[in-house]
Amino acid sequence: MRKIGLIGGISWASTELYYRHLNKGVQKRLGTACSAPIMLESLNFCDLSRLTTPEQWTHAKDVLIASAQRLEAAGATALMIAANSMHKIAEDVSAAISIPILHIVDETGEKMKADGIKAAAVIGTRNVMTEPWFRQRLVRHGLALAPYDMSRADEIDRIIYEELMQGKVIENSRRTMKTFITDIAKQDVQALILASTELVMLVDPDANVLPVYDTTRIHVAAGVDWILGEG
């Protein structure tokens, strides 16, 4: 098996999901005695939360590049960043290392293209839902994306940062997400993209009014393929 590097802590709740499901994926393929060779560096989220200014993003880039270089030097053969939002600077990180980065947006776009999905809606943190970097990268894979609702984006952002990133799953927020998804399903879309690594804590990808593409699940599957030499 190939050793994979995982940059986590953005947040710890999503990192826990990555660690568990990378191991479960390897175990499912190779047997119950097996586990995934993972090199994990969990960063301090205080330094990387709620980034808004160019200076803050420059600092984040420096932090992630240093982390990626440490993981590469320690023997990682590929890198995963366990957060959608930090893929805004993934190309900068990739340019500073010689091992590949498994990009969460590209893995999701390729999966949806293979499934014949042409139109989708995105839900995630405010910057993922509203900033062009995420949406434009998906569009490269032939997807048309529904416009976002700003009030909905603000509430989803609040739920992610104030609840899910703290490991809190609140039933009222689960009901809110169900209402949002029901409303989104009325738009001219074929699928919904869960573009926050924590949202799966509230939204069941297998039990919804729309087909749900969970970026975390898709990213993890790509990581398992890499570990097993199939990526």
CSV table of N, CA, C and O in Angstrom, one decimal, residues 21 24 42 52 79 84 90 96 109 128 138-139 193 197 208 222 225 228 231:
chain,number,residue,atom,x,y,z
A,21,HIS,N,-13.0,6.9,7.6
A,21,HIS,CA,-13.5,6.3,6.4
A,21,HIS,C,-12.3,5.9,5.4
A,21,HIS,O,-12.5,5.0,4.6
A,24,LYS,N,-11.8,2.5,6.9
A,24,LYS,CA,-12.9,1.6,6.6
A,24,LYS,C,-12.8,1.2,5.1
A,24,LYS,O,-13.2,0.0,4.8
A,42,SER,N,-2.4,17.5,11.9
A,42,SER,CA,-3.6,18.2,12.3
A,42,SER,C,-3.2,19.6,12.7
A,42,SER,O,-2.5,19.8,13.7
A,52,THR,N,-10.8,36.0,5.5
A,52,THR,CA,-11.5,36.9,4.6
A,52,THR,C,-10.5,37.8,3.9
A,52,THR,O,-10.8,38.2,2.7
A,79,LEU,N,-1.0,13.7,-1.4
A,79,LEU,CA,-1.5,14.6,-0.3
A,79,LEU,C,-3.0,14.8,-0.5
A,79,LEU,O,-3.5,14.9,-1.6
A,84,ASN,N,-12.9,21.4,2.2
A,84,ASN,CA,-13.2,22.0,0.9
A,84,ASN,C,-12.6,23.4,0.7
A,84,ASN,O,-12.0,23.7,-0.3
A,90,ALA,N,-5.1,25.2,-3.1
A,90,ALA,CA,-4.4,23.9,-3.4
A,90,ALA,C,-3.4,24.0,-4.5
A,90,ALA,O,-2.4,23.3,-4.4
A,96,ALA,N,4.5,23.7,-4.6
A,96,ALA,CA,5.6,23.7,-3.6
A,96,ALA,C,6.0,22.3,-3.2
A,96,ALA,O,7.0,22.2,-2.4
A,109,GLY,N,-16.1,16.6,-9.5
A,109,GLY,CA,-16.5,16.9,-10.9
A,109,GLY,C,-16.4,15.7,-11.8
A,109,GLY,O,-17.3,15.5,-12.6
A,128,VAL,N,-17.3,28.8,-0.1
A,128,VAL,CA,-17.4,27.7,-1.1
A,128,VAL,C,-18.7,28.0,-1.9
A,128,VAL,O,-18.6,27.8,-3.2
A,138,LEU,N,-15.7,23.5,-10.8
A,138,LEU,CA,-16.7,22.5,-11.2
A,138,LEU,C,-17.2,22.6,-12.6
A,138,LEU,O,-17.5,21.7,-13.3
A,139,VAL,N,-17.4,23.9,-13.0
A,139,VAL,CA,-17.9,24.2,-14.4
A,139,VAL,C,-16.9,23.6,-15.4
A,139,VAL,O,-17.4,23.1,-16.5
A,193,ILE,N,-24.6,19.0,-4.4
A,193,ILE,CA,-23.3,18.8,-4.0
A,193,ILE,C,-23.1,19.2,-2.5
A,193,ILE,O,-23.3,20.4,-2.2
A,197,THR,N,-17.0,19.4,4.3
A,197,THR,CA,-16.7,18.0,4.8
A,197,THR,C,-17.4,17.7,6.1
A,197,THR,O,-17.5,16.5,6.5
A,208,ASN,N,-32.4,11.2,0.3
A,208,ASN,CA,-32.8,12.6,0.0
A,208,ASN,C,-33.6,12.7,-1.2
A,208,ASN,O,-33.6,11.8,-2.1
A,222,ALA,N,-11.2,8.4,-3.5
A,222,ALA,CA,-10.0,8.6,-4.3
A,222,ALA,C,-8.8,8.4,-3.5
A,222,ALA,O,-7.8,7.8,-4.0
A,225,ASP,N,-8.3,4.6,-3.3
A,225,ASP,CA,-7.8,4.1,-4.6
A,225,ASP,C,-6.3,4.4,-4.7
A,225,ASP,O,-5.5,3.5,-5.1
A,228,LEU,N,-4.3,2.0,-2.5
A,228,LEU,CA,-4.2,0.7,-3.0
A,228,LEU,C,-3.6,0.6,-4.4
A,228,LEU,O,-3.6,-0.5,-5.1
A,231,GLY,N,-5.0,4.7,-8.0
A,231,GLY,CA,-5.3,6.1,-8.4
A,231,GLY,C,-4.2,6.7,-9.3
A,231,GLY,O,-3.2,6.1,-9.5
